[in-house]
PDB file of C-alpha atoms and ligand atoms in Angstrom:
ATOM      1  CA  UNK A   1     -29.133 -44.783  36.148  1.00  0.00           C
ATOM      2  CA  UNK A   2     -32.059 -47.485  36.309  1.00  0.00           C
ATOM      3  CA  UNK A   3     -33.375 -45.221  39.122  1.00  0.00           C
ATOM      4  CA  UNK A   4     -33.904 -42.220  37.249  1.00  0.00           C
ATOM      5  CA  UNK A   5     -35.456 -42.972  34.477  1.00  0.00           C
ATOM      6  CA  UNK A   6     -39.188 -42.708  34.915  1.00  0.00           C
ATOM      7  CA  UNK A   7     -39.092 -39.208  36.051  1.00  0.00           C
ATOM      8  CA  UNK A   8     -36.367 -38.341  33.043  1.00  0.00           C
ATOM      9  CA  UNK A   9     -39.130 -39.658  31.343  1.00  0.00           C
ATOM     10  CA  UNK A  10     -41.838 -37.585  33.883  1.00  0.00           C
ATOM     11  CA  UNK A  11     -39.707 -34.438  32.987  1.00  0.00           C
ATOM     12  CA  UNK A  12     -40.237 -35.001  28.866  1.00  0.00           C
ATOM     13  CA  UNK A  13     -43.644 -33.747  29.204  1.00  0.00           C
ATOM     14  CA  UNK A  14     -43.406 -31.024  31.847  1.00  0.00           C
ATOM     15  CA  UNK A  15     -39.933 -29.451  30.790  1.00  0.00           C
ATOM     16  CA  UNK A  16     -39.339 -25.965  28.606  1.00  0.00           C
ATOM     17  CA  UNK A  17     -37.161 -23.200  28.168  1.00  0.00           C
ATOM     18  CA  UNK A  18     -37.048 -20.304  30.157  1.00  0.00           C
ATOM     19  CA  UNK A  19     -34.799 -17.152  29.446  1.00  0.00           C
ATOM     20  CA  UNK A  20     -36.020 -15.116  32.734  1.00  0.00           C
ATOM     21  CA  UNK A  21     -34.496 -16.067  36.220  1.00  0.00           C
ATOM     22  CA  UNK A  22     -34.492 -14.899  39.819  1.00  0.00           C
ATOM     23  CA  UNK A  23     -30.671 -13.339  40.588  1.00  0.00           C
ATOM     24  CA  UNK A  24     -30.831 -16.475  43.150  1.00  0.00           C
ATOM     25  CA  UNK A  25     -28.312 -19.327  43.697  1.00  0.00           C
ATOM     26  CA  UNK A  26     -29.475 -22.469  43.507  1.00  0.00           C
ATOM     27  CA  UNK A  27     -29.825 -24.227  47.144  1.00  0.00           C
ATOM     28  CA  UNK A  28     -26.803 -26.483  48.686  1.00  0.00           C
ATOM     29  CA  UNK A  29     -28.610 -29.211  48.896  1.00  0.00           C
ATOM     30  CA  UNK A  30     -29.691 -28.920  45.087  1.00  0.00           C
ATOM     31  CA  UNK A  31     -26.363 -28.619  43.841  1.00  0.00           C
ATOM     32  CA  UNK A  32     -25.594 -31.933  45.766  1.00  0.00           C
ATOM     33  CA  UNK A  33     -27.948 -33.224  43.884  1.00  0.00           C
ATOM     34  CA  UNK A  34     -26.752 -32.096  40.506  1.00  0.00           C
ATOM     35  CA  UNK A  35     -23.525 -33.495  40.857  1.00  0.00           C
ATOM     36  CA  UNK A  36     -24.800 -37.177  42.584  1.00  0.00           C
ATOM     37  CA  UNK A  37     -26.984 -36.685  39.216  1.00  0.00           C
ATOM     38  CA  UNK A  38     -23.885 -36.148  36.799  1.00  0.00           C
ATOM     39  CA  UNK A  39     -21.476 -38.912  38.692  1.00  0.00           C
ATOM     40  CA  UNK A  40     -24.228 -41.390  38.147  1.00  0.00           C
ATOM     41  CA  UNK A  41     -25.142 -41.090  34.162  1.00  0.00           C
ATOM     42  CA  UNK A  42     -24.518 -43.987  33.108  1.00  0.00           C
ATOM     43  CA  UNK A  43     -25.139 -44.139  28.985  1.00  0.00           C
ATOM     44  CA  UNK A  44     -24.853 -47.268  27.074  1.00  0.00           C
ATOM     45  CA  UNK A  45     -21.807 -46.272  25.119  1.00  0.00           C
ATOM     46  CA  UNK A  46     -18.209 -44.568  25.271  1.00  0.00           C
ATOM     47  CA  UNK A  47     -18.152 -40.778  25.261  1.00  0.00           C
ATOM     48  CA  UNK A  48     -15.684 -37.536  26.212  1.00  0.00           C
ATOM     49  CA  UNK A  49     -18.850 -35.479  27.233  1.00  0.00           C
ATOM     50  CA  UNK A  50     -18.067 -33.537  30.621  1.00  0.00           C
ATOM     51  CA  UNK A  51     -20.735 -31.589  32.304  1.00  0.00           C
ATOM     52  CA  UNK A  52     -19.443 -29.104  35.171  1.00  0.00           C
ATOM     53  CA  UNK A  53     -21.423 -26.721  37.117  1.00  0.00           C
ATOM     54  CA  UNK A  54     -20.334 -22.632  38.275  1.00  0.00           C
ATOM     55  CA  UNK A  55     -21.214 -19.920  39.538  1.00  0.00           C
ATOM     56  CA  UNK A  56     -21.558 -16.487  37.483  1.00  0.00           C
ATOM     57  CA  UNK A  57     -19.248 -14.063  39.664  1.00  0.00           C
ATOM     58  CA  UNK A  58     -20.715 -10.824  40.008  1.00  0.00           C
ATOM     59  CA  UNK A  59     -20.587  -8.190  36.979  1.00  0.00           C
ATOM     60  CA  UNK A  60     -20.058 -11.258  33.990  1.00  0.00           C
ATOM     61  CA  UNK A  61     -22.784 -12.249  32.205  1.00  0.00           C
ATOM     62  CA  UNK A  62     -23.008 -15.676  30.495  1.00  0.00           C
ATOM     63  CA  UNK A  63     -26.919 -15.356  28.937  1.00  0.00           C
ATOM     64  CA  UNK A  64     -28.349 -12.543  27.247  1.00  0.00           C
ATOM     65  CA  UNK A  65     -31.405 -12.222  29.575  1.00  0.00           C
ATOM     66  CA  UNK A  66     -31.828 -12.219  33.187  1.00  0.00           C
ATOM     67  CA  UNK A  67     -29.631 -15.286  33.953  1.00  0.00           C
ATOM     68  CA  UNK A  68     -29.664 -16.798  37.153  1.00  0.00           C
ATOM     69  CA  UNK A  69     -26.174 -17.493  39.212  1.00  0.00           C
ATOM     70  CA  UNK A  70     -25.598 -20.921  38.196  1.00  0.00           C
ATOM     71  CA  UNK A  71     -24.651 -22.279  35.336  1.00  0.00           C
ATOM     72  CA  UNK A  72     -23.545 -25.769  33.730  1.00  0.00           C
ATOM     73  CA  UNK A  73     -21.095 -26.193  30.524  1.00  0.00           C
ATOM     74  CA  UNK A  74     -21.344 -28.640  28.353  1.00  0.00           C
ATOM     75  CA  UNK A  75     -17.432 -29.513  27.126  1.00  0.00           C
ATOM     76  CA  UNK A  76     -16.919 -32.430  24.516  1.00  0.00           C
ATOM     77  CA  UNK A  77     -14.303 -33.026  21.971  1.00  0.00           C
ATOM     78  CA  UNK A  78     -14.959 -32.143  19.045  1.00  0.00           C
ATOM     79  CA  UNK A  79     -16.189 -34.572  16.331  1.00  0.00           C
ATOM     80  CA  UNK A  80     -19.778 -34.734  15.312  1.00  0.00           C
ATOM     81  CA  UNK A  81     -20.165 -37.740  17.664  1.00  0.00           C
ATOM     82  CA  UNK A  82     -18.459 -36.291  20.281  1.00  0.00           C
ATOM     83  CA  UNK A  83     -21.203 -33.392  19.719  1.00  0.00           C
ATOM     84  CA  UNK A  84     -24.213 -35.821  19.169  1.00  0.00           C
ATOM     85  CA  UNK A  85     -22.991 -37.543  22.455  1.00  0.00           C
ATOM     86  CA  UNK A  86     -23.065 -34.484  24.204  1.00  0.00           C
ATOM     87  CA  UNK A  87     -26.644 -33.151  23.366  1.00  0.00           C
ATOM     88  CA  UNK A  88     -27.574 -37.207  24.494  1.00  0.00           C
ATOM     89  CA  UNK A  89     -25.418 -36.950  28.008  1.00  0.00           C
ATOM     90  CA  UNK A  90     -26.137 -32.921  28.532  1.00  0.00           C
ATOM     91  CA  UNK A  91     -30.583 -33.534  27.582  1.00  0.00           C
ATOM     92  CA  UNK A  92     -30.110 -35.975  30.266  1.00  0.00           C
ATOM     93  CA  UNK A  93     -28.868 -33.371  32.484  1.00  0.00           C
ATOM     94  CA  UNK A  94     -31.400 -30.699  31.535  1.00  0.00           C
ATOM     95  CA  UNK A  95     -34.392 -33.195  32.185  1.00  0.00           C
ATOM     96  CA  UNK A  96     -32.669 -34.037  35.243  1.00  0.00           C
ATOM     97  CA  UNK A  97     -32.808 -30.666  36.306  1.00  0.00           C
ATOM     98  CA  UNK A  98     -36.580 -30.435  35.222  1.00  0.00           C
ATOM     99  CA  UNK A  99     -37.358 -33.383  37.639  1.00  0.00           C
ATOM    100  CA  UNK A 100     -36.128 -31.208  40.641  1.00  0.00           C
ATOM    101  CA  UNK A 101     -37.931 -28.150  39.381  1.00  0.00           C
ATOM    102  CA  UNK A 102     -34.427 -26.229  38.433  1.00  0.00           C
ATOM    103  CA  UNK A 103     -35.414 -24.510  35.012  1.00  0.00           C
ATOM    104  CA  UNK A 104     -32.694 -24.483  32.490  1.00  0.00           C
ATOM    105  CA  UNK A 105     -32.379 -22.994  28.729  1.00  0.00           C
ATOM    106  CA  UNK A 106     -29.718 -25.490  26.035  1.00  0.00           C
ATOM    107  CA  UNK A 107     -27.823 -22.139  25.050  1.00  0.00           C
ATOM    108  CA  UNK A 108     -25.663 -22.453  21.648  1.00  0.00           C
ATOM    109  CA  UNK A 109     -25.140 -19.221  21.760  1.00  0.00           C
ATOM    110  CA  UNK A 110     -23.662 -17.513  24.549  1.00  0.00           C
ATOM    111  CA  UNK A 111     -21.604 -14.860  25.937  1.00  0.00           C
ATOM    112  CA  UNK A 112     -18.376 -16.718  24.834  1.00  0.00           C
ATOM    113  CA  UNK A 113     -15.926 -13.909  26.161  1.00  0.00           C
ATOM    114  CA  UNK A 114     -17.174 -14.234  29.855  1.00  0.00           C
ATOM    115  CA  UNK A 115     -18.316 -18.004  29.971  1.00  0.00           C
ATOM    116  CA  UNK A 116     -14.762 -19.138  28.540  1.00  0.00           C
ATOM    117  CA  UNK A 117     -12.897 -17.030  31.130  1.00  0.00           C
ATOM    118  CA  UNK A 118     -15.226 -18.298  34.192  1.00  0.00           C
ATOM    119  CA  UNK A 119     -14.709 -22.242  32.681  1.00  0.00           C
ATOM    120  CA  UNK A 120     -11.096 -21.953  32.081  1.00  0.00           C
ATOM    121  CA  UNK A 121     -10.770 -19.745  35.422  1.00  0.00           C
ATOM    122  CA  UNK A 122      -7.940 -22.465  36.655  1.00  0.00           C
ATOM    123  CA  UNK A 123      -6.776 -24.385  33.689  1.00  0.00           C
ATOM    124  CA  UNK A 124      -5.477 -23.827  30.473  1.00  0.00           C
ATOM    125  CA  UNK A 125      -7.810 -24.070  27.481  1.00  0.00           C
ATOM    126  CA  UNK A 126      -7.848 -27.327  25.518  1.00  0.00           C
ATOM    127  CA  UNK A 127      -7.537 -26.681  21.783  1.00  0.00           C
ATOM    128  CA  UNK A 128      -9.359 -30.684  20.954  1.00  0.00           C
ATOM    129  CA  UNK A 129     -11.975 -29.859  23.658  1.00  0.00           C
ATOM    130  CA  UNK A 130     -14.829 -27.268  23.067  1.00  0.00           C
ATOM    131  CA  UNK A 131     -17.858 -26.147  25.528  1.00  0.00           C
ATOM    132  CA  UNK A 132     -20.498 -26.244  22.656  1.00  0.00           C
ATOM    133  CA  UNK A 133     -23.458 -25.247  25.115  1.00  0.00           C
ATOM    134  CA  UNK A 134     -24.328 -24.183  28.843  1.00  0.00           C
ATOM    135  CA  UNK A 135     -27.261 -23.658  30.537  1.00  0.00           C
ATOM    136  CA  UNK A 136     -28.883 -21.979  32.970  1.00  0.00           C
ATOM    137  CA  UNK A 137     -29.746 -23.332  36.266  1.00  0.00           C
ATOM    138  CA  UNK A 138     -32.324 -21.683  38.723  1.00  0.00           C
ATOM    139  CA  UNK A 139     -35.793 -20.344  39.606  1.00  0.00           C
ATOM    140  CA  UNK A 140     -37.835 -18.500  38.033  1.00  0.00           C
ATOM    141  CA  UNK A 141     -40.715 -15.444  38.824  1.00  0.00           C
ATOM    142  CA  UNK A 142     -43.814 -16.564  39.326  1.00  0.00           C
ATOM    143  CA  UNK A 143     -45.422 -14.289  36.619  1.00  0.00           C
ATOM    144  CA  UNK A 144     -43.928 -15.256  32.872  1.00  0.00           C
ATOM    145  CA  UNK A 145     -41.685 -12.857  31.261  1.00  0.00           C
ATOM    146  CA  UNK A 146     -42.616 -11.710  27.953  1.00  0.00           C
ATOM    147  CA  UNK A 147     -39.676 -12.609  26.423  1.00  0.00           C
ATOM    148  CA  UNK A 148     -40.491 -16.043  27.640  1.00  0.00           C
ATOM    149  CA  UNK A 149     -44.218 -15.844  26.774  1.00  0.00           C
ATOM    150  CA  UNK A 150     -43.237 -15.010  23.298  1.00  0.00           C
ATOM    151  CA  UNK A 151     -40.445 -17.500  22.642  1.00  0.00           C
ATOM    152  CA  UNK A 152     -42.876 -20.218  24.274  1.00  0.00           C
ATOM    153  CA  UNK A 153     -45.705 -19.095  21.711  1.00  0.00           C
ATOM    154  CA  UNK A 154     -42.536 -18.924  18.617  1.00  0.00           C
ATOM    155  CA  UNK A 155     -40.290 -21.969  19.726  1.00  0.00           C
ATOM    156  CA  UNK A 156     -42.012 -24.030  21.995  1.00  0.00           C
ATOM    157  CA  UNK A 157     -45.199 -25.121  20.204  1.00  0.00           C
ATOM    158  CA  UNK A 158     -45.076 -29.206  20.287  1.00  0.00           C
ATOM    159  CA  UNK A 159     -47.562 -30.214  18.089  1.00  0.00           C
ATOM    160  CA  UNK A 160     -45.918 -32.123  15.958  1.00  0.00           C
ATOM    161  CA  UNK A 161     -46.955 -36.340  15.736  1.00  0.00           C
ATOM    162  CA  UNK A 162     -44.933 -39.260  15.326  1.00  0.00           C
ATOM    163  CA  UNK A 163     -46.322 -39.317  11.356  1.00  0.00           C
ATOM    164  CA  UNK A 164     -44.885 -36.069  10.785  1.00  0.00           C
ATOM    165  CA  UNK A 165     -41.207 -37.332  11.738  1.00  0.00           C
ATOM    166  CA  UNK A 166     -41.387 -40.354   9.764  1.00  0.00           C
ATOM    167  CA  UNK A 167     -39.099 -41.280   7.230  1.00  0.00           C
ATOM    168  CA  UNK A 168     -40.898 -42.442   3.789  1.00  0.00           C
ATOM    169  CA  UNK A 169     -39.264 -46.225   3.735  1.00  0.00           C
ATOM    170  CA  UNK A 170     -40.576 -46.402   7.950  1.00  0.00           C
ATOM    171  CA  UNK A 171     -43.185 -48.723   9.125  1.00  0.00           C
ATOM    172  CA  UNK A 172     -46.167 -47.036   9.436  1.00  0.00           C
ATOM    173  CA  UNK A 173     -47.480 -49.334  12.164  1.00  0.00           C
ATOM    174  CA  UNK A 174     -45.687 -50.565  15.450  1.00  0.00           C
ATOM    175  CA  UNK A 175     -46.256 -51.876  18.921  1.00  0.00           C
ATOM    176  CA  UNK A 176     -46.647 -49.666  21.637  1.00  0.00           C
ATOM    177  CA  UNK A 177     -43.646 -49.489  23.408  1.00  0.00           C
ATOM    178  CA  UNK A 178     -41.792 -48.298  20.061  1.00  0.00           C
ATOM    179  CA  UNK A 179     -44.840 -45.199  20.049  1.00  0.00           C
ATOM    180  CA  UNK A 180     -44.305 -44.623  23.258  1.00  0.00           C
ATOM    181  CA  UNK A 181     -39.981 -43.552  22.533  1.00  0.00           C
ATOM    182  CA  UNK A 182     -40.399 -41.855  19.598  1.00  0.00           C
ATOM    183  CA  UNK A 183     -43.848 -39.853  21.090  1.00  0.00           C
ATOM    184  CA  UNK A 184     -40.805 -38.754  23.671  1.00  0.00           C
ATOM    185  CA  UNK A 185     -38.606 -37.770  20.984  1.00  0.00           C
ATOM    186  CA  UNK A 186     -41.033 -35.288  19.307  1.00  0.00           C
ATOM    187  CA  UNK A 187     -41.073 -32.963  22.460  1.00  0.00           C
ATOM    188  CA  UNK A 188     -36.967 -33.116  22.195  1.00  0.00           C
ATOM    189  CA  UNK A 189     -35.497 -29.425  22.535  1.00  0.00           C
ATOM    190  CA  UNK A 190     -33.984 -28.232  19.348  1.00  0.00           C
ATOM    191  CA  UNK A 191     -32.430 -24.910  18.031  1.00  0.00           C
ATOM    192  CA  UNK A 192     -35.375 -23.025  17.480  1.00  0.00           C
ATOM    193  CA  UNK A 193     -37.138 -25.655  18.206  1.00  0.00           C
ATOM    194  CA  UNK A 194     -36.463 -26.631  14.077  1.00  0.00           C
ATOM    195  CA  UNK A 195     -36.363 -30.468  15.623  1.00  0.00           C
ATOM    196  CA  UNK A 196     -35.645 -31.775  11.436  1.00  0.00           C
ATOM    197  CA  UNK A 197     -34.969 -35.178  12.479  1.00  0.00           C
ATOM    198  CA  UNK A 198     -36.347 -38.450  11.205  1.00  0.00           C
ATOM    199  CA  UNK A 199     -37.532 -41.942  12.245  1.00  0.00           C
ATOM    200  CA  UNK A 200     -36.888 -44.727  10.269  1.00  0.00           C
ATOM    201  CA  UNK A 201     -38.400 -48.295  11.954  1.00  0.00           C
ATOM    202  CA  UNK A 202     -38.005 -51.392  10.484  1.00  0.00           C
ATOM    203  CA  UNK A 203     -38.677 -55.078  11.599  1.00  0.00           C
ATOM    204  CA  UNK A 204     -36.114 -57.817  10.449  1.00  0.00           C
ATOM    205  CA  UNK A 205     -35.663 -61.623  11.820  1.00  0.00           C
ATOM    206  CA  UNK A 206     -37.831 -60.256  14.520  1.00  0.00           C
ATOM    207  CA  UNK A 207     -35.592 -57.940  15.411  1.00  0.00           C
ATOM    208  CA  UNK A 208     -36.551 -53.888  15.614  1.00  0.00           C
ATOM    209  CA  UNK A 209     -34.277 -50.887  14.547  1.00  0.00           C
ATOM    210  CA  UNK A 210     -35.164 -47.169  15.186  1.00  0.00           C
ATOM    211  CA  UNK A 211     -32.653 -45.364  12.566  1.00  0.00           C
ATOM    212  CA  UNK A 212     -32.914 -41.403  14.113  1.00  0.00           C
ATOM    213  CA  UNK A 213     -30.935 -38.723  11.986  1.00  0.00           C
ATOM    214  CA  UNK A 214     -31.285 -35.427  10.270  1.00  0.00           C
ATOM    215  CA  UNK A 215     -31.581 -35.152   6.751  1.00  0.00           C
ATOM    216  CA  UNK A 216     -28.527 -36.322   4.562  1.00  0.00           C
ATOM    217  CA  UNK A 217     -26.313 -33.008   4.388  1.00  0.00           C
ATOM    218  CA  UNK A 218     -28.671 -31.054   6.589  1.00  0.00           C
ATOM    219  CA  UNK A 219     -27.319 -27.754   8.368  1.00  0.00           C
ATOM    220  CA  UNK A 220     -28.836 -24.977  10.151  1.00  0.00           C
ATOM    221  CA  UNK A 221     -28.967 -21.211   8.869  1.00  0.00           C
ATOM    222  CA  UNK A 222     -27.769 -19.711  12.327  1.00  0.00           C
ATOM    223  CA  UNK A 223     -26.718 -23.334  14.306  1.00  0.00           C
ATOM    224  CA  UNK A 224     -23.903 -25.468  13.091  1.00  0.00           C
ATOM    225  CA  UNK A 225     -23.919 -27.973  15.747  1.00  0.00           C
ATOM    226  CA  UNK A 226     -26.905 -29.767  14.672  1.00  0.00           C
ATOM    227  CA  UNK A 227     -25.605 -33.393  15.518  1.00  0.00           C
ATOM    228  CA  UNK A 228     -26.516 -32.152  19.191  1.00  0.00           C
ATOM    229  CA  UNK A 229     -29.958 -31.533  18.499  1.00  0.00           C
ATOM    230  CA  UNK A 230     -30.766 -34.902  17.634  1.00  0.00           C
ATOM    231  CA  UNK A 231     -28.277 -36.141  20.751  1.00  0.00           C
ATOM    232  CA  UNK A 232     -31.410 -34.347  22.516  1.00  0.00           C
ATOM    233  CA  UNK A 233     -34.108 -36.217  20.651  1.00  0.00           C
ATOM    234  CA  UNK A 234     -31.936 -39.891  21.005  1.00  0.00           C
ATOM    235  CA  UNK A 235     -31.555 -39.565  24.687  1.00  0.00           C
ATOM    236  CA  UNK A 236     -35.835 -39.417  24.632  1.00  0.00           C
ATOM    237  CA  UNK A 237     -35.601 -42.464  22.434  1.00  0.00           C
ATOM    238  CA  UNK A 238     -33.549 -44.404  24.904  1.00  0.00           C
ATOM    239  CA  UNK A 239     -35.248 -42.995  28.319  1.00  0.00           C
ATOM    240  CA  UNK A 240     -38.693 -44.112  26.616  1.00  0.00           C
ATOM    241  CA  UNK A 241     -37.229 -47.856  25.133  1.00  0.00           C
ATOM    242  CA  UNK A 242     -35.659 -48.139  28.582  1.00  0.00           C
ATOM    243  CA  UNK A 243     -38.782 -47.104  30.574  1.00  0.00           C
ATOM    244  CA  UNK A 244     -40.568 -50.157  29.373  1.00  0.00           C
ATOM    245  CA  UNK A 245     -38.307 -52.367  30.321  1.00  0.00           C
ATOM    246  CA  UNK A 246     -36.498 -52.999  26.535  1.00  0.00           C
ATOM    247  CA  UNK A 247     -33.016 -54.049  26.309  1.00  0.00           C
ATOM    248  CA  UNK A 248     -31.460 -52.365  23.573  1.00  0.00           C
ATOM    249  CA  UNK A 249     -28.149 -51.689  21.592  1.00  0.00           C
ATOM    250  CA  UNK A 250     -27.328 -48.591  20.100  1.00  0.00           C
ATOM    251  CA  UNK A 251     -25.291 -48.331  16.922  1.00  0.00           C
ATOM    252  CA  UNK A 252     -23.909 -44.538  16.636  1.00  0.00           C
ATOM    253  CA  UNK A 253     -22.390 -43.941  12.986  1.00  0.00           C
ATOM    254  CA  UNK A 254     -20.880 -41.216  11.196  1.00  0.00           C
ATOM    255  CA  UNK A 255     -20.157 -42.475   7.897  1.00  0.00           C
ATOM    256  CA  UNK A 256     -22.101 -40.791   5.825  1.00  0.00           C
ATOM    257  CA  UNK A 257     -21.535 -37.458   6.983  1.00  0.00           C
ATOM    258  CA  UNK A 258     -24.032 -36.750   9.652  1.00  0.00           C
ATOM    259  CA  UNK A 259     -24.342 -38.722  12.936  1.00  0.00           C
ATOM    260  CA  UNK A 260     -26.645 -41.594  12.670  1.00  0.00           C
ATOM    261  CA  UNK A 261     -28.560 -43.202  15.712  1.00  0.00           C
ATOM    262  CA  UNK A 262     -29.487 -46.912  15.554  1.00  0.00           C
ATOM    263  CA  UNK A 263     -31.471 -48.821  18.407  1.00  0.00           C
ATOM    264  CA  UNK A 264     -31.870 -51.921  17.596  1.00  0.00           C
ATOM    265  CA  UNK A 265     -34.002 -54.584  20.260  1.00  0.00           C
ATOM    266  CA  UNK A 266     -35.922 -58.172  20.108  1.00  0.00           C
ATOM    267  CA  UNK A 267     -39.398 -57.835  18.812  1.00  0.00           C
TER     268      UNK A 267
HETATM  269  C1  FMN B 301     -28.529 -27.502  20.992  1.00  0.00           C
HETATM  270  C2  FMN B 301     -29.477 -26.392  21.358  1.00  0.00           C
HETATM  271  C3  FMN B 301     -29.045 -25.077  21.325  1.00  0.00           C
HETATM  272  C4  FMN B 301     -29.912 -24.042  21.712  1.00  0.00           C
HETATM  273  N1  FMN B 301     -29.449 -22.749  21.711  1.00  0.00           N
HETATM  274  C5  FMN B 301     -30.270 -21.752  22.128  1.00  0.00           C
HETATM  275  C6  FMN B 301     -29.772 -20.414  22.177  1.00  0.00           C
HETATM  276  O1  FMN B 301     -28.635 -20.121  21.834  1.00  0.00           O
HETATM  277  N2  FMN B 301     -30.611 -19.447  22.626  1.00  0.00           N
HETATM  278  C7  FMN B 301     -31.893 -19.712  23.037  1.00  0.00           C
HETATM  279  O2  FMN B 301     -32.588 -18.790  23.457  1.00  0.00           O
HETATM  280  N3  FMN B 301     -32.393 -20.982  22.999  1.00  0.00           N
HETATM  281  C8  FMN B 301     -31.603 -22.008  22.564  1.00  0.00           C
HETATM  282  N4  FMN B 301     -32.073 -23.288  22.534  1.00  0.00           N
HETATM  283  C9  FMN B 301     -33.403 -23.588  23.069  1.00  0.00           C
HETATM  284  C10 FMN B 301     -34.421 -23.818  21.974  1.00  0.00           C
HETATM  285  O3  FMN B 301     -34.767 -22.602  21.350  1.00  0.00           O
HETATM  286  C11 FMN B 301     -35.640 -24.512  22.575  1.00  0.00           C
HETATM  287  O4  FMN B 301     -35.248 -25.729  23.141  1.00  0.00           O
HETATM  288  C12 FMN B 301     -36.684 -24.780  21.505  1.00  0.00           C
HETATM  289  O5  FMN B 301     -37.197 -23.581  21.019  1.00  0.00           O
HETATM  290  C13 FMN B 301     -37.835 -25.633  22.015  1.00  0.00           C
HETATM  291  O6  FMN B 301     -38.465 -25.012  23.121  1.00  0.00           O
HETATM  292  P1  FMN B 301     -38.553 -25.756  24.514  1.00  0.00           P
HETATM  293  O7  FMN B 301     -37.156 -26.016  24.991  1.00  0.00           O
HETATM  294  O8  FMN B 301     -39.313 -24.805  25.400  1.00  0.00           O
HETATM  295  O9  FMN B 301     -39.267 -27.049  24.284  1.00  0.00           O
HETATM  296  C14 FMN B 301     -31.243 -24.331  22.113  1.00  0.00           C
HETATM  297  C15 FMN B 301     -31.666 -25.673  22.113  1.00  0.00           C
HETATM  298  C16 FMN B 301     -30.803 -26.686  21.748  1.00  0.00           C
HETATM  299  C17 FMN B 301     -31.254 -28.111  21.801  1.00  0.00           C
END
């Protein structure tokens, strides 16, 4: 995993969503390199998250807009861990992706009748096991849709600072290296790119914990899943701690209700 992580980390800043695709499949040699990528993640805790990659057979139609002809589902079990596992493992992915120039799109909702059917084409259906999102894999035109011009302009916008995600009891004031994760973790993908998450640092015995959550109770209008949306943000965390070198355990709770991230590392 060591290997990948600067351009995970590369891919942060240059990733987005795109909902416009050339009717293409992806090249051989590029799907080789998908699943090399998903054989080798290697995440510093237990987790049922499977990521498996298809092809959309003519006439189906797993997206709503022009999809490409490759797809990947993201299957987990289905506790809120298990969920906030699989937006960590499956961001991983997507930012993977990024770093070989496939463009992808975290979809919570798709077409469920046609993506179930092409998933479960050989096997029978697994009642604890849910896909919770796919995406997209592929190219896309050179000119910018203007469906993707216009959810760039509504959902993309990033302009959102550290300050604005900290939590009221959080140091204000850190070293670098702790600026440097959680700067990644404001340009995480959300749902509607609502990314209502907080950092909480704090400094004990010289030792440093990140706390990363939504708020207590919090749920989305139109997105129930929302544990995976801060997966997304935590696997930034992590890529950008890990970047600089910064040996760290994670603590991944779910007592209180909603899934709690702690990383906690030597000062
Ligand atoms: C868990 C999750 C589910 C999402 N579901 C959808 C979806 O159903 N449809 C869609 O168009 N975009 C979906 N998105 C993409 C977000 O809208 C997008 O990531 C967000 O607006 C930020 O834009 P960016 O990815 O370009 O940074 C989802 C993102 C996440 C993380």
């Amino acid at each position: 995993m060591e290997s990948y992580i600067s351009r995970l980390s590369e891919a942060v800043n240059n990733r987005h969503s795109h909902r416009d695709y050339l009717p293409e499949e992806i090249k051989t040699s590029e799907i080789k390199q998908l699943e090399d990528f998903i054989h080798d993640i290697k995440v510093p805790f237990e987790h049922d998250v499977e990521i498996s990659l298809y092809k959309v057979p003519e006439g189906r139609k797993v997206v709503y807009f022009k999809g490409p002809k490759d797809f990947a589902a993201f299957i987990s079990g289905l506790s809120i861990i298990s969920q906030a596992k699989l937006g960590f493992v499956g961001e991983l992915f997507i930012l993977f992706c990024q770093s070989i120039q496939l463009k992808t799109c975290w979809m919570g909702h798709y077409n469920k009748e046609d993506t179930i059917q092409i998933v479960y084409q050989f096997e029978e259906k697994q009642k604890s096991r849910k896909v919770h999102c796919i995406t997209p894999i592929g190219y896309t035109p050179e000119k910018t849709s203007f469906l993707d011009r216009m959810s760039t302009n509504r959902f993309s916008k990033k302009n959102k600072t550290i300050e604005d995600f900290l939590h009221p009891n959080s140091l204000k004031e850190f070293p670098s290296y702790i600026s440097h994760a959680l700067e990644l973790a404001t340009k995480a993908p959300s749902a509607m790119n609502t990314q209502n998450w907080y950092f909480l640092v704090t400094l004990s015995n010289d030792t440093y914990t990140i706390e990363l959550s939504k708020p207590k109770g919090y749920q989305h209008l139109k997105w129930h899943f929302y544990d995976i949306d801060v997966g997304t943000a935590a696997s930034h965390i992590w890529i950008g701690l890990k970047e600089q070198g910064l040996k760290t355990k994670i603590d991944i709770s779910d007592t209180t209700g909603d899934v709690i991230w702690r990383f906690i590392f030597k000062k």
